[in-house]
Amino acid sequence: VNVRPHIKTHKCIELARQQIDAGAVGITSSKVDEALVFINNGIRSVTVAYPLVVDSKLDRLIAAARAHDVDLRLIIDSPAGVDAIAQVAGRHQKQISIFLKIDVGLHRCGLTEDDPGMVELVQKIIREPNLNFVGLLSHAGHTYGADDAEAARKIAQEECGIMNRVRKKLESNGIEVPEVSVGSTPGTLASDSYEGITEIRPGNYIFMDRMPLRLKVIELNQIALSVLATVVSKNADYFIIDSGSKTLSSDQGAHGMSGMEGFGLAYPLDQFEDTNHEMIVTRLSEEHGIVIRKDFDLAIGSKVRLIPNHSCVVANLLNTYTVLKDGQITAQWDIAARGQVH
Amino acid sequence: VNVRPHIKTHKCIELARQQIDAGAVGITSSKVDEALVFINNGIRSVTVAYPLVVDSKLDRLIAAARAHDVDLRLIIDSPAGVDAIAQVAGRHQKQISIFLKIDVGLHRCGLTEDDPGMVELVQKIIREPNLNFVGLLSHAGHTYGADDAEAARKIAQEECGIMNRVRKKLESNGIEVPEVSVGSTPGTLASDSYEGITEIRPGNYIFMDRMPLRLKVIELNQIALSVLATVVSKNADYFIIDSGSKTLSSDQGAHGMSGMEGFGLAYPLDQFEDTNHEMIVTRLSEEHGIVIRKDFDLAIGSKVRLIPNHSCVVANLLNTYTVLKDGQITAQWDIAARGQVH
């Protein structure tokens, strides 16, 4: 099974290069300008796993992909999507690999398994001279809302079942389906079978956060992203820290799902990940975090280290990573594609 | 009553200059690096309405304030805060105006009205040769959680009462209190009296959003910030748009308060703010918004215009404003202090 990590989590050139060096076949991205940051920095195989339909965006993406000879892979879930991509691909005389997006239960984009227009839509793709139909793509993001690892495993299994049935349906209509791409960090971690799957696209796994922790598919010390903050005020009930929703975001889960108490875990710097010193960030203003005190004191000016609910949105709020190895700062990396939502 | 707008909402030089030109006495900011963007761009009177306690941050702020001859105003709510600021002010031989931060009910930072250490803390400020005690400062952010305009008005009235009682207490201890600064957009809009108040510091008012709309202190067409998005997919129940939590944020209110349905209002571009065509953004992924359909269709590729829940956090996620006048684009302004959380 190939790994094509989703870089929307880290948005960082250095980390994408490490993923490629570790064996990734390329990257996945969500948005055009996000993808361009990586294309302009030497990444040569890119899936934009997003239904692109706007001519101007497709134009700058496909022009760059042609200029840099990128293996560009896009997804489609509507006839309008076929027309939009085919037109721009023709304009630039660029061959584009196309996945049919399948809705495996998140109910966001994609065709459901029983969509009566599915075969016709794939045939429309195949008829386009610059589009190469390469297979199926799904994202079972509802694994984030699962109650536990077993429930996440079942969702991943279900996804696998749907994708294989859709593949067989297309094959029985004489359509080749060389690739079947799935992906979500909880599903990938909980899954025990990839039968019929050719590629996975996890993103969050590079950092992890409280979401896979809640599902018990990882341990606390497997979370790589933390936020350093300072106690700036306190009262009988709370420490007030200088990290609010403009750093931690207001996310209490992915895809609007909740299931977590508060907005992060806080530890005194010297007791990082010591559960006896674990505190909950219970409320956020834009630049303040309200941390529920336990039976120990912290002086104003003390540092605390935070585990966020959702690292993908935290990274997107900040400009640089400070890289630690064995407690020492070894590098600062630019979050180069931060804010590239177009 | 002086107006000293909080620039954390817009983080934009052009808008701060317009506010100064319109009569603002200076600006308010939350964070040091946010303030520095404005100091380095010619703003000469700055309140950092945040309990600063970290030496390195105070050092770069006070050094810049000295270099640019800025009237710098800071807040204090602890003896540690006095010591931290006094030390750096002494190092740079810079006179700093100091407000005592009063907690008027948000229960975040600040001393409550009956705090037994209040007079002693102010005397500690007064004893410092480089600190000038100038008065009291509060933020009744809990107006955002009020049920309606009348409830917000009562909170503002309460704030006014607390601040005047604290002022009298200090005066009866022989302490002069020349300034009393309050501020929150809902409180400012709902209030009918500023007795004893010398300054207000609203921030959100420059754009507004669904929060003051919910309180009915403004009308829909008084909201200045909107987000343009595209319908990229659809199904029987939803339009899927290319604006998710990385654009709209997951905020459902300020200070972690809720009270709003969904994550924003969506209108077809040609029916902007037409309540018959008003739709709710009911769910967000990072780059997708899920909009509940009404009884009309929109083609894939159609534009929709969104009113966000909380404009302060939306502005902080993006890099530029596109300025419209009478439906025409007249400028693009840099969101220069975006992401300056240090």
mmCIF file of C-alpha atoms in Angstrom, chain B residues 112-308:
data_model
loop_
_atom_site.group_PDB
_atom_site.id
_atom_site.type_symbol
_atom_site.label_atom_id
_atom_site.label_comp_id
_atom_site.label_asym_id
_atom_site.label_seq_id
_atom_site.Cartn_x
_atom_site.Cartn_y
_atom_site.Cartn_z
ATOM 1 C CA THR B 112 -12.378 41.976 41.587
ATOM 2 C CA GLU B 113 -13.945 45.055 43.163
ATOM 3 C CA ASP B 114 -13.489 43.711 46.696
ATOM 4 C CA ASP B 115 -9.916 42.441 46.309
ATOM 5 C CA PRO B 116 -8.223 43.195 49.663
ATOM 6 C CA GLY B 117 -4.812 43.709 48.016
ATOM 7 C CA MET B 118 -5.974 46.364 45.557
ATOM 8 C CA VAL B 119 -4.784 49.553 47.274
ATOM 9 C CA GLU B 120 -1.445 47.985 48.132
ATOM 10 C CA LEU B 121 -0.947 46.883 44.522
ATOM 11 C CA VAL B 122 -1.650 50.393 43.234
ATOM 12 C CA GLN B 123 0.754 51.848 45.804
ATOM 13 C CA LYS B 124 3.389 49.397 44.581
ATOM 14 C CA ILE B 125 2.851 50.731 41.044
ATOM 15 C CA ILE B 126 3.092 54.335 42.255
ATOM 16 C CA ARG B 127 6.380 53.652 44.053
ATOM 17 C CA GLU B 128 8.054 52.571 40.805
ATOM 18 C CA PRO B 129 9.906 55.551 39.291
ATOM 19 C CA ASN B 130 9.232 54.543 35.666
ATOM 20 C CA LEU B 131 5.578 53.570 36.088
ATOM 21 C CA ASN B 132 2.802 56.172 36.080
ATOM 22 C CA PHE B 133 -0.475 54.943 37.499
ATOM 23 C CA VAL B 134 -3.148 56.404 35.206
ATOM 24 C CA GLY B 135 -6.295 54.569 36.220
ATOM 25 C CA LEU B 136 -8.566 51.580 35.717
ATOM 26 C CA LEU B 137 -9.244 49.316 32.755
ATOM 27 C CA SER B 138 -11.867 46.610 32.238
ATOM 28 C CA HIS B 139 -13.379 44.445 29.510
ATOM 29 C CA ALA B 140 -16.932 43.209 30.026
ATOM 30 C CA GLY B 141 -16.557 40.447 27.430
ATOM 31 C CA HIS B 142 -19.518 38.655 28.978
ATOM 32 C CA THR B 143 -21.774 41.088 27.092
ATOM 33 C CA TYR B 144 -21.224 38.663 24.172
ATOM 34 C CA GLY B 145 -23.044 36.007 26.179
ATOM 35 C CA ALA B 146 -26.027 38.245 26.987
ATOM 36 C CA ASP B 147 -29.479 37.167 25.823
ATOM 37 C CA ASP B 148 -30.370 40.480 24.207
ATOM 38 C CA ALA B 149 -29.524 44.177 23.968
ATOM 39 C CA GLU B 150 -31.208 44.961 27.283
ATOM 40 C CA ALA B 151 -29.118 42.328 29.084
ATOM 41 C CA ALA B 152 -25.964 43.696 27.406
ATOM 42 C CA ARG B 153 -26.972 47.208 28.499
ATOM 43 C CA LYS B 154 -27.342 46.014 32.098
ATOM 44 C CA ILE B 155 -23.880 44.404 32.026
ATOM 45 C CA ALA B 156 -22.396 47.654 30.685
ATOM 46 C CA GLN B 157 -24.211 49.584 33.419
ATOM 47 C CA GLU B 158 -22.895 47.161 36.056
ATOM 48 C CA GLU B 159 -19.367 47.575 34.661
ATOM 49 C CA CYS B 160 -19.754 51.340 34.895
ATOM 50 C CA GLY B 161 -20.938 51.001 38.507
ATOM 51 C CA ILE B 162 -18.045 48.745 39.514
ATOM 52 C CA MET B 163 -15.473 51.006 37.871
ATOM 53 C CA ASN B 164 -16.840 54.118 39.580
ATOM 54 C CA ARG B 165 -16.905 52.422 42.987
ATOM 55 C CA VAL B 166 -13.300 51.232 42.541
ATOM 56 C CA ARG B 167 -12.269 54.719 41.449
ATOM 57 C CA LYS B 168 -13.846 56.219 44.583
ATOM 58 C CA LYS B 169 -12.187 53.615 46.802
ATOM 59 C CA LEU B 170 -8.771 54.505 45.405
ATOM 60 C CA GLU B 171 -9.481 58.243 45.607
ATOM 61 C CA SER B 172 -10.529 57.857 49.250
ATOM 62 C CA ASN B 173 -7.064 56.339 49.764
ATOM 63 C CA GLY B 174 -5.475 59.454 48.318
ATOM 64 C CA ILE B 175 -4.814 57.948 44.887
ATOM 65 C CA GLU B 176 -5.660 59.969 41.785
ATOM 66 C CA VAL B 177 -7.536 58.056 39.078
ATOM 67 C CA PRO B 178 -7.505 60.242 35.972
ATOM 68 C CA GLU B 179 -8.620 57.548 33.494
ATOM 69 C CA VAL B 180 -11.315 54.871 33.473
ATOM 70 C CA SER B 181 -11.223 52.743 30.327
ATOM 71 C CA VAL B 182 -13.901 50.180 29.436
ATOM 72 C CA GLY B 183 -14.756 48.375 26.282
ATOM 73 C CA SER B 184 -16.626 45.703 24.411
ATOM 74 C CA THR B 185 -18.567 46.206 21.220
ATOM 75 C CA PRO B 186 -21.928 44.930 22.515
ATOM 76 C CA GLY B 187 -21.606 46.956 25.727
ATOM 77 C CA THR B 188 -20.655 50.087 23.813
ATOM 78 C CA LEU B 189 -23.567 49.700 21.393
ATOM 79 C CA ALA B 190 -26.134 48.838 24.055
ATOM 80 C CA SER B 191 -25.021 51.329 26.699
ATOM 81 C CA ASP B 192 -26.914 54.540 27.435
ATOM 82 C CA SER B 193 -24.540 56.099 29.949
ATOM 83 C CA TYR B 194 -20.784 56.586 30.267
ATOM 84 C CA GLU B 195 -20.800 58.383 33.614
ATOM 85 C CA GLY B 196 -17.285 58.474 35.019
ATOM 86 C CA ILE B 197 -15.838 56.692 31.967
ATOM 87 C CA THR B 198 -13.048 58.471 30.075
ATOM 88 C CA GLU B 199 -12.316 55.944 27.307
ATOM 89 C CA ILE B 200 -13.914 53.063 25.380
ATOM 90 C CA ARG B 201 -11.997 50.340 23.527
ATOM 91 C CA PRO B 202 -14.367 48.483 21.176
ATOM 92 C CA GLY B 203 -12.742 46.259 18.531
ATOM 93 C CA ASN B 204 -15.324 44.151 16.752
ATOM 94 C CA TYR B 205 -17.414 47.234 15.805
ATOM 95 C CA ILE B 206 -15.220 47.959 12.780
ATOM 96 C CA PHE B 207 -16.593 44.850 11.029
ATOM 97 C CA MET B 208 -19.361 43.471 13.255
ATOM 98 C CA ASP B 209 -20.586 39.892 12.702
ATOM 99 C CA ARG B 210 -23.330 37.522 13.822
ATOM 100 C CA MET B 211 -22.650 38.185 17.524
ATOM 101 C CA PRO B 212 -23.916 41.795 17.776
ATOM 102 C CA LEU B 213 -26.576 40.787 15.222
ATOM 103 C CA ARG B 214 -27.835 38.087 17.585
ATOM 104 C CA LEU B 215 -28.064 40.685 20.375
ATOM 105 C CA LYS B 216 -30.033 42.945 17.990
ATOM 106 C CA VAL B 217 -27.706 45.880 18.660
ATOM 107 C CA ILE B 218 -27.122 46.114 14.871
ATOM 108 C CA GLU B 219 -28.896 45.254 11.614
ATOM 109 C CA LEU B 220 -27.648 42.669 9.117
ATOM 110 C CA ASN B 221 -26.538 45.324 6.603
ATOM 111 C CA GLN B 222 -24.224 46.911 9.181
ATOM 112 C CA ILE B 223 -21.846 43.943 8.984
ATOM 113 C CA ALA B 224 -18.809 44.959 6.908
ATOM 114 C CA LEU B 225 -16.822 41.711 6.703
ATOM 115 C CA SER B 226 -17.964 38.876 4.466
ATOM 116 C CA VAL B 227 -16.270 35.842 2.934
ATOM 117 C CA LEU B 228 -16.662 34.889 -0.733
ATOM 118 C CA ALA B 229 -16.862 31.153 -1.379
ATOM 119 C CA THR B 230 -17.745 28.753 -4.188
ATOM 120 C CA VAL B 231 -20.171 25.836 -4.313
ATOM 121 C CA VAL B 232 -17.869 22.892 -5.131
ATOM 122 C CA SER B 233 -20.277 19.992 -4.627
ATOM 123 C CA LYS B 234 -23.872 19.377 -3.615
ATOM 124 C CA ASN B 235 -26.307 16.665 -2.665
ATOM 125 C CA ALA B 236 -30.014 16.535 -1.832
ATOM 126 C CA ASP B 237 -29.568 18.229 1.556
ATOM 127 C CA TYR B 238 -26.473 20.397 1.321
ATOM 128 C CA PHE B 239 -24.361 22.690 -0.780
ATOM 129 C CA ILE B 240 -20.669 22.056 -0.108
ATOM 130 C CA ILE B 241 -18.608 25.265 -0.226
ATOM 131 C CA ASP B 242 -14.852 25.829 -0.223
ATOM 132 C CA SER B 243 -14.790 27.705 3.063
ATOM 133 C CA GLY B 244 -14.212 25.668 6.209
ATOM 134 C CA SER B 245 -12.791 26.087 9.694
ATOM 135 C CA LYS B 246 -9.480 27.304 8.221
ATOM 136 C CA THR B 247 -11.418 30.354 6.948
ATOM 137 C CA LEU B 248 -14.468 30.770 9.201
ATOM 138 C CA SER B 249 -12.908 29.278 12.371
ATOM 139 C CA SER B 250 -14.968 27.001 14.620
ATOM 140 C CA ASP B 251 -16.066 29.896 16.827
ATOM 141 C CA GLN B 252 -19.706 29.969 17.779
ATOM 142 C CA GLY B 253 -19.261 33.090 19.912
ATOM 143 C CA ALA B 254 -16.602 35.109 21.733
ATOM 144 C CA HIS B 255 -14.832 33.860 24.874
ATOM 145 C CA GLY B 256 -16.041 30.305 24.224
ATOM 146 C CA MET B 257 -19.675 31.398 24.508
ATOM 147 C CA SER B 258 -22.159 29.973 22.075
ATOM 148 C CA GLY B 259 -25.735 30.920 21.294
ATOM 149 C CA MET B 260 -25.588 30.789 17.516
ATOM 150 C CA GLU B 261 -26.761 28.078 15.169
ATOM 151 C CA GLY B 262 -23.979 26.883 12.900
ATOM 152 C CA PHE B 263 -20.841 28.628 11.728
ATOM 153 C CA GLY B 264 -22.123 31.445 9.554
ATOM 154 C CA LEU B 265 -24.835 32.670 7.205
ATOM 155 C CA ALA B 266 -24.598 31.990 3.459
ATOM 156 C CA TYR B 267 -26.308 33.834 0.606
ATOM 157 C CA PRO B 268 -26.127 33.420 -3.170
ATOM 158 C CA LEU B 269 -23.897 36.252 -4.418
ATOM 159 C CA ASP B 270 -26.793 38.069 -6.111
ATOM 160 C CA GLN B 271 -29.061 37.702 -3.074
ATOM 161 C CA PHE B 272 -26.605 38.851 -0.411
ATOM 162 C CA GLU B 273 -28.402 39.584 2.864
ATOM 163 C CA ASP B 274 -31.780 38.644 1.371
ATOM 164 C CA THR B 275 -33.295 36.706 4.266
ATOM 165 C CA ASN B 276 -35.402 34.582 1.876
ATOM 166 C CA HIS B 277 -32.153 33.233 0.466
ATOM 167 C CA GLU B 278 -30.351 33.042 3.810
ATOM 168 C CA MET B 279 -28.821 29.633 4.536
ATOM 169 C CA ILE B 280 -27.000 28.274 7.575
ATOM 170 C CA VAL B 281 -23.457 26.888 7.422
ATOM 171 C CA THR B 282 -24.238 23.931 9.641
ATOM 172 C CA ARG B 283 -20.956 22.023 9.725
ATOM 173 C CA LEU B 284 -17.316 22.669 8.882
ATOM 174 C CA SER B 285 -14.383 20.546 7.894
ATOM 175 C CA GLU B 286 -11.059 22.342 7.586
ATOM 176 C CA GLU B 287 -11.673 23.384 3.977
ATOM 177 C CA HIS B 288 -15.357 22.530 3.455
ATOM 178 C CA GLY B 289 -18.510 24.250 4.654
ATOM 179 C CA ILE B 290 -21.754 22.273 4.721
ATOM 180 C CA VAL B 291 -24.668 24.600 3.928
ATOM 181 C CA ILE B 292 -28.283 23.563 4.505
ATOM 182 C CA ARG B 293 -30.197 23.928 1.235
ATOM 183 C CA LYS B 294 -33.445 25.840 0.955
ATOM 184 C CA ASP B 295 -35.975 25.569 -1.886
ATOM 185 C CA PHE B 296 -33.660 26.910 -4.591
ATOM 186 C CA ASP B 297 -30.773 25.377 -6.483
ATOM 187 C CA LEU B 298 -27.266 26.686 -7.064
ATOM 188 C CA ALA B 299 -25.031 25.352 -9.831
ATOM 189 C CA ILE B 300 -21.658 23.896 -8.928
ATOM 190 C CA GLY B 301 -19.238 26.775 -9.408
ATOM 191 C CA SER B 302 -21.720 29.403 -8.101
ATOM 192 C CA LYS B 303 -20.458 31.971 -5.636
ATOM 193 C CA VAL B 304 -21.917 32.436 -2.176
ATOM 194 C CA ARG B 305 -21.185 35.232 0.261
ATOM 195 C CA LEU B 306 -20.855 34.421 3.943
ATOM 196 C CA ILE B 307 -21.408 36.374 7.152
ATOM 197 C CA PRO B 308 -19.129 34.822 9.779
#
